[in-house]
Every structure is written in structure tokens, then in C-alpha cells.
Amino acid sequence: MPALPLEEAGKYVAAAYVVFFTLIVVYVAIMAAKISRIDRELTELADMAEQRRAERDSERNGEPVA
């Protein structure tokens, strides 16, 4: 298979870069969404753990649980 002339090959190289860049942007967007979801879930878990800890401490001290 003979090599393409430089004038024609440039279009294919540019298209390959555009496809590659698009894939990278999509990948980064997906990872950002996942990290955001994980951060939100970790915050919820930390809040739940703090609430349980407060309930347990108040039960030990004989205080009513709110």
C-alpha cells in the first residue's frame, strides 16, 4: 500500500487527533461525574456515621435521643 501524499494525509491526521481529543474529553467527563457521585455518597456516609455516634454517646450518657 503506497503512502498517501502529504496533502491528503494531513486531513486524516487531523481527524485522528479530533477523535482522540473527543475521546479524552468524554473520558474525563465520565470520571468527573463518578468522582462527584462518590464524593456525595461519602459525605452522606460520614453524616450517617456521625449521627450514629451521637446517638450512641447520648444513650450512654442517659440523654434522650432527638
XYZ file of C-alpha atoms in Angstrom, residues 1-62:
62
model
C 0.000 0.000 0.000
C 1.648 3.228 -1.088
C 1.921 6.167 1.279
C -0.570 8.983 0.876
C 0.628 12.314 -0.408
C 1.198 14.835 2.379
C -1.754 16.976 1.266
C -4.203 14.082 1.734
C -2.578 12.552 4.799
C -2.905 15.796 6.747
C -6.697 15.523 6.757
C -6.561 12.027 8.202
C -4.041 13.021 10.859
C -6.207 15.983 11.876
C -9.284 13.749 12.020
C -7.420 11.233 14.174
C -6.410 13.998 16.594
C -10.008 15.253 16.765
C -11.296 11.756 17.524
C -8.601 11.194 20.144
C -9.267 14.568 21.806
C -13.021 13.882 21.835
C -12.481 10.512 23.490
C -10.253 12.096 26.147
C -12.870 14.784 26.881
C -15.636 12.174 27.179
C -13.463 10.034 29.473
C -12.646 12.999 31.725
C -16.335 13.977 31.888
C -17.342 10.436 32.892
C -14.616 10.290 35.558
C -15.664 13.704 36.919
C -19.270 12.525 37.202
C -18.196 9.356 39.011
C -15.940 11.255 41.406
C -18.741 13.706 42.138
C -21.153 10.857 42.895
C -18.617 9.072 45.111
C -17.875 12.306 46.982
C -21.591 12.855 47.595
C -22.042 9.278 48.834
C -19.009 9.544 51.133
C -20.414 12.752 52.611
C -23.737 11.004 53.255
C -21.952 8.061 54.893
C -19.893 10.375 57.084
C -23.065 12.184 58.167
C -24.760 8.871 58.964
C -21.734 7.711 60.969
C -21.663 10.987 62.910
C -25.387 10.687 63.634
C -24.979 7.115 64.903
C -22.008 8.141 67.005
C -24.027 10.998 68.538
C -26.967 8.666 69.239
C -24.697 6.094 70.855
C -22.983 8.730 73.003
C -26.294 10.241 74.100
C -27.636 6.792 75.039
C -24.536 6.151 77.137
C -25.000 9.467 78.930
C -28.698 8.831 79.513
